[in-house]
PDB file of C-alpha atoms in Angstrom:
ATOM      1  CA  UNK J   1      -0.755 -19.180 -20.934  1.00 61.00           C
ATOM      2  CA  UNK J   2      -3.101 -16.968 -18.981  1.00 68.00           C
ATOM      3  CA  UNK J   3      -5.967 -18.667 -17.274  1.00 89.00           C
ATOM      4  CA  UNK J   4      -9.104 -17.348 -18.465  1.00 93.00           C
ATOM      5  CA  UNK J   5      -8.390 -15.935 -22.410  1.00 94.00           C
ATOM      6  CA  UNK J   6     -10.390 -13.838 -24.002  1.00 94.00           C
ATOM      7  CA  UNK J   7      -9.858 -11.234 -27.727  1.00 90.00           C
ATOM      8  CA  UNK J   8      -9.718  -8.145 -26.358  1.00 88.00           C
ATOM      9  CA  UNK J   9     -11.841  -6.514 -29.300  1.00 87.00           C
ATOM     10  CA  UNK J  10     -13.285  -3.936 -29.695  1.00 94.00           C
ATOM     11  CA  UNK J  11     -16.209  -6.016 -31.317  1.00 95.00           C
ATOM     12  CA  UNK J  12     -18.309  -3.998 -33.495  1.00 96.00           C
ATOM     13  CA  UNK J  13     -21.767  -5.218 -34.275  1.00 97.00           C
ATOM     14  CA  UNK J  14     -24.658  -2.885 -35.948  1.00 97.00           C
ATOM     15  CA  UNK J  15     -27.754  -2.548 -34.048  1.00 97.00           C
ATOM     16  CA  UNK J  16     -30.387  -5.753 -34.213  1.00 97.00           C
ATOM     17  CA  UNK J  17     -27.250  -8.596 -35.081  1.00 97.00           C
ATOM     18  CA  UNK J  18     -25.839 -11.076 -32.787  1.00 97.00           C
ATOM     19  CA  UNK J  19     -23.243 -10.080 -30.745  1.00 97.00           C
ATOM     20  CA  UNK J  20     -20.828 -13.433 -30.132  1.00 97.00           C
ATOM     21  CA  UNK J  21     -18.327 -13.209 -27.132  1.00 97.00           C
ATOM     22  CA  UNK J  22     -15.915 -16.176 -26.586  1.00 96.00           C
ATOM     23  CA  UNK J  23     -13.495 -16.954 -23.721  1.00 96.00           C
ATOM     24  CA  UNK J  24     -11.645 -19.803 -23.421  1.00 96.00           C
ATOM     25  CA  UNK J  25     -10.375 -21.217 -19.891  1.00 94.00           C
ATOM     26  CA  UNK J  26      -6.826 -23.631 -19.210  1.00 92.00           C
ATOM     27  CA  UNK J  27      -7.815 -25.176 -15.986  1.00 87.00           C
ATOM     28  CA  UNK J  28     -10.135 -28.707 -16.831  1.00 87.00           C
ATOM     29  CA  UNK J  29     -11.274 -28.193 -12.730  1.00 83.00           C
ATOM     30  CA  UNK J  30     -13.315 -24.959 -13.500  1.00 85.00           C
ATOM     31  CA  UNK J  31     -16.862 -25.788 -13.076  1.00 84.00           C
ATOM     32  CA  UNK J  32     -19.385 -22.754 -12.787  1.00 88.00           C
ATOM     33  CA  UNK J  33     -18.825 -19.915 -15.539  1.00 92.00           C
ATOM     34  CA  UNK J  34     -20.034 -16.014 -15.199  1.00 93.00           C
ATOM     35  CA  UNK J  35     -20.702 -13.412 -17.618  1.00 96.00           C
ATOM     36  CA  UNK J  36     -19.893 -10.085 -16.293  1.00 95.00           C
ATOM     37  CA  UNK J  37     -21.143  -6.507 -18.052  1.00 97.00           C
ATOM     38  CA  UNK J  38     -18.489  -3.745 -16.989  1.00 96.00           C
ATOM     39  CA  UNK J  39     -19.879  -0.325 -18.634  1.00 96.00           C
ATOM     40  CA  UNK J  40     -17.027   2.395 -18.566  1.00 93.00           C
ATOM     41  CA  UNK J  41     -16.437   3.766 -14.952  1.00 92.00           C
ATOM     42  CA  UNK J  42     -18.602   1.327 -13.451  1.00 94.00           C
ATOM     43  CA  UNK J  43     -18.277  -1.787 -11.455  1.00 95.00           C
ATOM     44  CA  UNK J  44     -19.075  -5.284 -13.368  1.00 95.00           C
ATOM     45  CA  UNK J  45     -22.326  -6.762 -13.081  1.00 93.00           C
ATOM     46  CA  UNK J  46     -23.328 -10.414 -13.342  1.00 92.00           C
ATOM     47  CA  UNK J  47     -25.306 -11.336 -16.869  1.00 93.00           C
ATOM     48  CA  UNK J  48     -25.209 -15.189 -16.255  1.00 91.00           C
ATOM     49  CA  UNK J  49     -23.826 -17.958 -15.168  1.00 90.00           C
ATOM     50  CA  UNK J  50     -23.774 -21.159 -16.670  1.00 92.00           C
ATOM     51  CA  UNK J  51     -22.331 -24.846 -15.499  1.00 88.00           C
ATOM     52  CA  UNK J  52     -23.782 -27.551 -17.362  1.00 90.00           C
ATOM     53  CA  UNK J  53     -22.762 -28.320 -20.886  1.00 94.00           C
ATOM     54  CA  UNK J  54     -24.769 -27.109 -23.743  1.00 95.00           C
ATOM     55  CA  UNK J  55     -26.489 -23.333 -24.099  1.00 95.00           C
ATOM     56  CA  UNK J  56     -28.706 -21.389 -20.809  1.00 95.00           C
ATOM     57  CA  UNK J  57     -30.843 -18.680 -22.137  1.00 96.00           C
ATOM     58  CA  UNK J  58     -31.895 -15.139 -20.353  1.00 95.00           C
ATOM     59  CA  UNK J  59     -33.821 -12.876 -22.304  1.00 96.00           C
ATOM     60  CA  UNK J  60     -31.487 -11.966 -25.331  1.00 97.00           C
ATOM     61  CA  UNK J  61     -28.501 -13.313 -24.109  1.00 97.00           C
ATOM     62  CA  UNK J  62     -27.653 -16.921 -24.212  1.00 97.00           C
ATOM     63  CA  UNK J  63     -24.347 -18.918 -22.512  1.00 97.00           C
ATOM     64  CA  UNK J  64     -22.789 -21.570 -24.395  1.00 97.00           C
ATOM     65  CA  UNK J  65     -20.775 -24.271 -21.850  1.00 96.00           C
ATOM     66  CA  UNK J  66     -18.308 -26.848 -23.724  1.00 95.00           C
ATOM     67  CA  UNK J  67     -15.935 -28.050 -21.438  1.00 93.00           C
ATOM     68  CA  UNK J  68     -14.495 -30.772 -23.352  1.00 94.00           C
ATOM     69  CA  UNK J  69     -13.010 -27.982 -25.278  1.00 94.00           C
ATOM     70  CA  UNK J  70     -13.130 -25.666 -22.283  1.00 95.00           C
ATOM     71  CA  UNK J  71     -14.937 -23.396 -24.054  1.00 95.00           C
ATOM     72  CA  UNK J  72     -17.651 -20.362 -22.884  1.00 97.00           C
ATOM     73  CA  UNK J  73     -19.403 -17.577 -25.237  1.00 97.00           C
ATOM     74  CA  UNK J  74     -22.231 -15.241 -24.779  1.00 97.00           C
ATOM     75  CA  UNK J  75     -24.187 -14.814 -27.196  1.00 97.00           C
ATOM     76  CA  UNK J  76     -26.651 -11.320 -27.087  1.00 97.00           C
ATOM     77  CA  UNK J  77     -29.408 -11.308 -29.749  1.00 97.00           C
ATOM     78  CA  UNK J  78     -30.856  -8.273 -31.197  1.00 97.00           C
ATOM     79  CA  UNK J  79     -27.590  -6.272 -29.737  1.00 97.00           C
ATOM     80  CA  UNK J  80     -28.569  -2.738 -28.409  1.00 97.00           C
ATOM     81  CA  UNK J  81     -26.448   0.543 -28.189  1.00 96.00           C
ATOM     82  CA  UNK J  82     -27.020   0.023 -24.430  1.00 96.00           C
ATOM     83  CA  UNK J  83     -25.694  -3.213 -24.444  1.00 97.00           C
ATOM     84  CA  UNK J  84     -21.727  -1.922 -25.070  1.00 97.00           C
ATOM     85  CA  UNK J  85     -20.031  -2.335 -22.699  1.00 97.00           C
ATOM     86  CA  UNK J  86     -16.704  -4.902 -21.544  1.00 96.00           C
ATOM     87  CA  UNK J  87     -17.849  -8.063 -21.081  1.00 97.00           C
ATOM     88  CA  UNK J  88     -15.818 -10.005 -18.199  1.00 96.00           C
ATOM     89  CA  UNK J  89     -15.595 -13.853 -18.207  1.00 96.00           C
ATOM     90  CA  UNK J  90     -14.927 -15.274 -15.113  1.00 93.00           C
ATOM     91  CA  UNK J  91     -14.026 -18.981 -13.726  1.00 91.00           C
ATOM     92  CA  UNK J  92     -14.713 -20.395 -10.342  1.00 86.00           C
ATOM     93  CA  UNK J  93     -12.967 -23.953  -9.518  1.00 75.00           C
ATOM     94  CA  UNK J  94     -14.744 -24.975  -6.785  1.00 64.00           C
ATOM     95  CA  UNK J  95     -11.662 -26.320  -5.362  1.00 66.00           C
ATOM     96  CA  UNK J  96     -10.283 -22.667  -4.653  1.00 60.00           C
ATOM     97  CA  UNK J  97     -12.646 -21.527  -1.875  1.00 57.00           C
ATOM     98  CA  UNK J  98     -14.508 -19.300  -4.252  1.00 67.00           C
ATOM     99  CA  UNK J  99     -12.221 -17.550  -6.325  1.00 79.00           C
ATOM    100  CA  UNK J 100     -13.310 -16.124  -9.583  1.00 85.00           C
ATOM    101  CA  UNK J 101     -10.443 -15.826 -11.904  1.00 89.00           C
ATOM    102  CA  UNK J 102     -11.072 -13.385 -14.554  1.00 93.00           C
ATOM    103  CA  UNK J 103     -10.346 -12.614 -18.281  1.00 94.00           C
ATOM    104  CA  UNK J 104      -9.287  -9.617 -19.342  1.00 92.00           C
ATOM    105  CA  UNK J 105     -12.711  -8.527 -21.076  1.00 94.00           C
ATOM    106  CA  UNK J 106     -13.826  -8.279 -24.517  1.00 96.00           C
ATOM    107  CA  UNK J 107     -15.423  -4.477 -25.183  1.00 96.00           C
ATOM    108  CA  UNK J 108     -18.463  -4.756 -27.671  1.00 97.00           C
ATOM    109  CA  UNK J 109     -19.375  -1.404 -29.196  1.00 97.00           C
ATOM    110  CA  UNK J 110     -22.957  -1.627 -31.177  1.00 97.00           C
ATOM    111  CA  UNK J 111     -23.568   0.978 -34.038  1.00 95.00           C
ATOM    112  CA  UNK J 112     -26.371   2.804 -35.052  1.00 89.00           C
TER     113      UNK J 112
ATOM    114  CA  UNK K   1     -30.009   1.003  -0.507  1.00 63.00           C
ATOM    115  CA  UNK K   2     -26.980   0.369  -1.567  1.00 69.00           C
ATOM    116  CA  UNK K   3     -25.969  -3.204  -1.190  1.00 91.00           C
ATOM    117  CA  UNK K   4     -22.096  -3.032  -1.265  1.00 96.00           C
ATOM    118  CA  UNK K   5     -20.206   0.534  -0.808  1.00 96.00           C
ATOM    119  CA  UNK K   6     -16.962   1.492  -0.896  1.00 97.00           C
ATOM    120  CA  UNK K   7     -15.334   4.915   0.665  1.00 96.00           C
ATOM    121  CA  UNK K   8     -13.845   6.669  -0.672  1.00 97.00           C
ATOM    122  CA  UNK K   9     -14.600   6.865  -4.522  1.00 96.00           C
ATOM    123  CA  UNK K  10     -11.715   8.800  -5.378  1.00 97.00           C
ATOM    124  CA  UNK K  11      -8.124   8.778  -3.829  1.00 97.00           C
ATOM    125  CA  UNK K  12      -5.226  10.586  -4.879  1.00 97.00           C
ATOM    126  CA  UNK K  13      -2.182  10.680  -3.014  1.00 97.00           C
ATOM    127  CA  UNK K  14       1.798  11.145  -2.986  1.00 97.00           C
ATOM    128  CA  UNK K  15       4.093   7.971  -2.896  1.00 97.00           C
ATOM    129  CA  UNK K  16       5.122   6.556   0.376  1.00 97.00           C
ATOM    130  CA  UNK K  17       1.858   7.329   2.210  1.00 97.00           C
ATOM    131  CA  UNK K  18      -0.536   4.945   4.114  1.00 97.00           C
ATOM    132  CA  UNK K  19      -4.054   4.910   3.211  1.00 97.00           C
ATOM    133  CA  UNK K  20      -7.374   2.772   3.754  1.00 97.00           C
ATOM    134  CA  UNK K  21     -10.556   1.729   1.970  1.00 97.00           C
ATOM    135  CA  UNK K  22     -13.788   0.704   3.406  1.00 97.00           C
ATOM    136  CA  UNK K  23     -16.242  -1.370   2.461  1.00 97.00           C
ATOM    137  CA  UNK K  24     -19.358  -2.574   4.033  1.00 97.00           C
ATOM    138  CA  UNK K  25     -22.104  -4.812   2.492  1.00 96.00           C
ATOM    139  CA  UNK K  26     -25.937  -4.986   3.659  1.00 95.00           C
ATOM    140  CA  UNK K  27     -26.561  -7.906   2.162  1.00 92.00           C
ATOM    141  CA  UNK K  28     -26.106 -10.099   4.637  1.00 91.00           C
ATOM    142  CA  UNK K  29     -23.158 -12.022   3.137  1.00 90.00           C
ATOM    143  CA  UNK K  30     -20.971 -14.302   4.504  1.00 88.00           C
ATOM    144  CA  UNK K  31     -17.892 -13.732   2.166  1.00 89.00           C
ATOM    145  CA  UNK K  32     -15.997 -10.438   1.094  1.00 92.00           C
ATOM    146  CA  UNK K  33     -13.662  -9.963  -1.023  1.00 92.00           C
ATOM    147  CA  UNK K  34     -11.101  -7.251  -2.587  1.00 95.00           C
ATOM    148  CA  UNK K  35     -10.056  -6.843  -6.323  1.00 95.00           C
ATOM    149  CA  UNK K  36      -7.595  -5.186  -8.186  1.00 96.00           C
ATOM    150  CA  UNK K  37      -8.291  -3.553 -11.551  1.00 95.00           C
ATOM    151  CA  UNK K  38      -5.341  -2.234 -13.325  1.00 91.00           C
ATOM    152  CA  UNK K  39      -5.106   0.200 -16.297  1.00 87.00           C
ATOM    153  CA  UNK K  40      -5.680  -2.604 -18.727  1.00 84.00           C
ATOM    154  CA  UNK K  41      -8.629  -3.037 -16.859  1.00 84.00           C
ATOM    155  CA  UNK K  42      -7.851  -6.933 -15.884  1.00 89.00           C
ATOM    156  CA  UNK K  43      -9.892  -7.602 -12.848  1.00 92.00           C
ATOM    157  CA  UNK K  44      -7.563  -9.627 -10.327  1.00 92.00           C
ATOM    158  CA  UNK K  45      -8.657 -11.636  -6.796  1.00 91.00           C
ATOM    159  CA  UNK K  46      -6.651  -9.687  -3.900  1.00 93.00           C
ATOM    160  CA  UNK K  47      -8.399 -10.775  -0.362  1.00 89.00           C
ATOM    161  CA  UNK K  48     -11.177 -13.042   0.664  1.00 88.00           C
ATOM    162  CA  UNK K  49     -12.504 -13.643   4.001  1.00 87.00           C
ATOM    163  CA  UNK K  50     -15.725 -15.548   5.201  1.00 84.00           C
ATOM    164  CA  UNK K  51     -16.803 -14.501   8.859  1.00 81.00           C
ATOM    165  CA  UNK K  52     -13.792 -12.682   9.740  1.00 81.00           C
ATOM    166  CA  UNK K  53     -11.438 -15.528   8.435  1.00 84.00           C
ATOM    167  CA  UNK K  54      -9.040 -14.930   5.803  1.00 86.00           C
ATOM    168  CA  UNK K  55      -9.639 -17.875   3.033  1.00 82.00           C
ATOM    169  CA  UNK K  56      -8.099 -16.591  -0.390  1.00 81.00           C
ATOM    170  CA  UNK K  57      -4.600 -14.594  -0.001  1.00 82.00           C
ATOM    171  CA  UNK K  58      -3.104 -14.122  -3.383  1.00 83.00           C
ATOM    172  CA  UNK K  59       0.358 -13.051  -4.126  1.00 76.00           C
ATOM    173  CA  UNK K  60      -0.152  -9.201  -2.730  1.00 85.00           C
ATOM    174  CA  UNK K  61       2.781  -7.359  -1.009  1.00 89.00           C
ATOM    175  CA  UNK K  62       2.518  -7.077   2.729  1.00 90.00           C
ATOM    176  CA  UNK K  63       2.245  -3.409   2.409  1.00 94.00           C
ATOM    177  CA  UNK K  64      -1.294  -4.602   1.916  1.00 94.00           C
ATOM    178  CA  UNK K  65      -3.270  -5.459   5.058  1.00 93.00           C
ATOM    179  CA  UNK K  66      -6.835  -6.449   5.144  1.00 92.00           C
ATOM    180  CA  UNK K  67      -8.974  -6.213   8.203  1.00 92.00           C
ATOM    181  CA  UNK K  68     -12.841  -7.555   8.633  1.00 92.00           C
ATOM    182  CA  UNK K  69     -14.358  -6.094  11.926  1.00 91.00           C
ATOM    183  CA  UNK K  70     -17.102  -8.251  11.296  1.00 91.00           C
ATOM    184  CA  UNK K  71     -18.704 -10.206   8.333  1.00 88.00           C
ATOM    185  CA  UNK K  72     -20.229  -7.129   6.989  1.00 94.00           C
ATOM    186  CA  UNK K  73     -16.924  -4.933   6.412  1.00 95.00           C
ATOM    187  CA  UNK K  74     -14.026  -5.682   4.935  1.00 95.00           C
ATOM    188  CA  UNK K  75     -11.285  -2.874   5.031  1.00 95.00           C
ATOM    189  CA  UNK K  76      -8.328  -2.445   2.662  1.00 96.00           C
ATOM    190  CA  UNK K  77      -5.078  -0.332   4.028  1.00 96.00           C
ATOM    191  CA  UNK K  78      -2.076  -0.004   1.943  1.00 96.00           C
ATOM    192  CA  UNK K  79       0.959   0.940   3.618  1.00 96.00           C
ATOM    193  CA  UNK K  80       4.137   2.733   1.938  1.00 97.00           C
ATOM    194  CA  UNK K  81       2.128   3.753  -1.400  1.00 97.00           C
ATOM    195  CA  UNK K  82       3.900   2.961  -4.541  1.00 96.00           C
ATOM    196  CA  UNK K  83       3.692   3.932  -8.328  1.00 96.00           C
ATOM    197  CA  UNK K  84       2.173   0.899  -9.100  1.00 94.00           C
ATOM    198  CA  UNK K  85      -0.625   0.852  -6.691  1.00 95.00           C
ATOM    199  CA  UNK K  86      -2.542   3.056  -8.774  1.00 96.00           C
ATOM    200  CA  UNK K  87      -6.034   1.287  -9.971  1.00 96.00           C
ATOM    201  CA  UNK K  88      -9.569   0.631  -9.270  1.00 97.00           C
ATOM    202  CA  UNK K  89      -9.960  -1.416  -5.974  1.00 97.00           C
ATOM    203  CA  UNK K  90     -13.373  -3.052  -5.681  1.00 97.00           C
ATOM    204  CA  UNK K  91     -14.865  -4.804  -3.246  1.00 96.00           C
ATOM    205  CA  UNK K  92     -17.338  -7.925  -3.801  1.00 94.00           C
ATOM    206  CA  UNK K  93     -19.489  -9.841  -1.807  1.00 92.00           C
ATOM    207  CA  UNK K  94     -21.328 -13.554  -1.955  1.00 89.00           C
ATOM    208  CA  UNK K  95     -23.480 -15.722   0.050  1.00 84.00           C
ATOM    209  CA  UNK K  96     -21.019 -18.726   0.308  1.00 68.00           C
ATOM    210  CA  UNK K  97     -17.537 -19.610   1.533  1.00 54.00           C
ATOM    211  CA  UNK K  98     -17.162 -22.505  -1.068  1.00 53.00           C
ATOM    212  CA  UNK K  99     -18.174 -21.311  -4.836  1.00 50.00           C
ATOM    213  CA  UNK K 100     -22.063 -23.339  -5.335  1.00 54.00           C
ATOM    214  CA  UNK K 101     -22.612 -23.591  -8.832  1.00 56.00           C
ATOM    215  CA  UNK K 102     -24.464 -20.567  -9.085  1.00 52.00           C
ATOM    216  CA  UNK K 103     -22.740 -18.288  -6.410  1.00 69.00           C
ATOM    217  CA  UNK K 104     -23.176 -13.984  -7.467  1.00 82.00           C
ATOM    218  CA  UNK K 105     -20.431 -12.195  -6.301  1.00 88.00           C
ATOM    219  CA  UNK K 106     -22.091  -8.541  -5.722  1.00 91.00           C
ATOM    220  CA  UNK K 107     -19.413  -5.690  -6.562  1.00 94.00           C
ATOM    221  CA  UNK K 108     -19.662  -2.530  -5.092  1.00 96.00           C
ATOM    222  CA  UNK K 109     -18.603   0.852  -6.966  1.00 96.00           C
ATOM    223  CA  UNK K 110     -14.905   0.867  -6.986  1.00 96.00           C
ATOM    224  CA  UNK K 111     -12.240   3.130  -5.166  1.00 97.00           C
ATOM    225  CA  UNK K 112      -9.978   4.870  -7.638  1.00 97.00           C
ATOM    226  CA  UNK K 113      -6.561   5.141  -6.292  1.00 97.00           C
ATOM    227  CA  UNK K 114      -4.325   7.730  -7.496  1.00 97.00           C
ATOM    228  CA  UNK K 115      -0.502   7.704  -6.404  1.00 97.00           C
ATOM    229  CA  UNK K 116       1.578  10.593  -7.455  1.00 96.00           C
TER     230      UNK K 116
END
């Protein structure tokens, strides 16, 4: 089972709709979560991190937290061209001297 | 103003050879670290190292050797280049040793390493 799961897509949404990422993560002692955006060729780029339970909101994105079911999504509202890209979930268990363990990336495409 | 670089961008080279990549952050960071993205473009933890010390060490052949000068560079050589080396090598950076709840780890461009 790999640590940090997530579908590797590509996720097609049309312009203006939600665009609803999920990852889910195997070890119970993760405790902070990060959204990366990796555009093609480029180096990934933080979005948002979340570690409480429940949703954290930026702007049109939003992280949902449920670690009973050790569960993260990102959820981007009123989903631009701009905004394809792979997004890159990432795990940090504190108990690992900062090491983020990655998934393998979903890749979002938005249509016109 | 570029807060975390990486030389070169680009390397292509034969099998067997020794090479390095550089990296340098201005951000005033305490930790660096080196990555490993492969063609299926999973991002994997190589190196970390917080003031010079080596904290994270995953399992990466000894050909690779990484070497911090000082807290601002961390440099990657590869010795006895293989196949399989080929990938995207980045190099991050973040303010603390121990992940805080909200620790950024900055990535800088990427070094594309070719082996023929």
């Amino acid at each position: 089972q790999k640590e940090v799961e997530q579908n590797s897509g590509p996720l097609s949404v049309p312009e203006g709709a939600i665009a609803s990422l999920n990852c889910t993560y195997s070890d119970r002692g993760s405790q902070s979560f990060f959204w990366y955006r990796q555009y093609s060729g480029k180096s990934p780029e933080l979005i948002m991190f979340i570690y409480s339970n429940g949703d954290k909101e930026d702007g049109r994105f939003t992280a949902q937290l449920n670690k009973a079911s050790q569960y993260v999504s990102l959820l981007i509202r009123d989903s631009q061209p701009s905004d394809s890209a792979t997004y890159l979930c990432a795990v940090i268990n504190t108990g690992t001297a900062s090491k983020l363990t990655f998934g393998t990336g979903t890749r979002l495409q938005v249509t016109l | 103003d570029t807060a975390v670089s990486q030389t070169p961008k680009y390397l292509v080279t034969q099998m067997g050879n020794d090479k390095s990549i550089k990296c340098e952050q201005n951000l005033g960071h305490d930790t660096m670290y080196w990555y490993k993205q492969d063609s299926k473009k999973f991002l994997k933890i190589m190196f970390s190292y917080n003031n010079k010390e080596l904290i994270i060490n995953e399992t990466v052949p000894n050909r690779f050797s990484p070497k911090s000068p000082d807290k601002a560079h961390l440099n990657l050589h590869i010795n006895s280049l293989e196949l399989g080396d080929s990938a995207v090598y980045f190099c991050a950076s973040s303010q603390e040793r121990v992940a805080g709840l909200g620790e950024t780890q900055y990535f800088g461009p990427g070094t594309r390493l070719l082996v023929l």
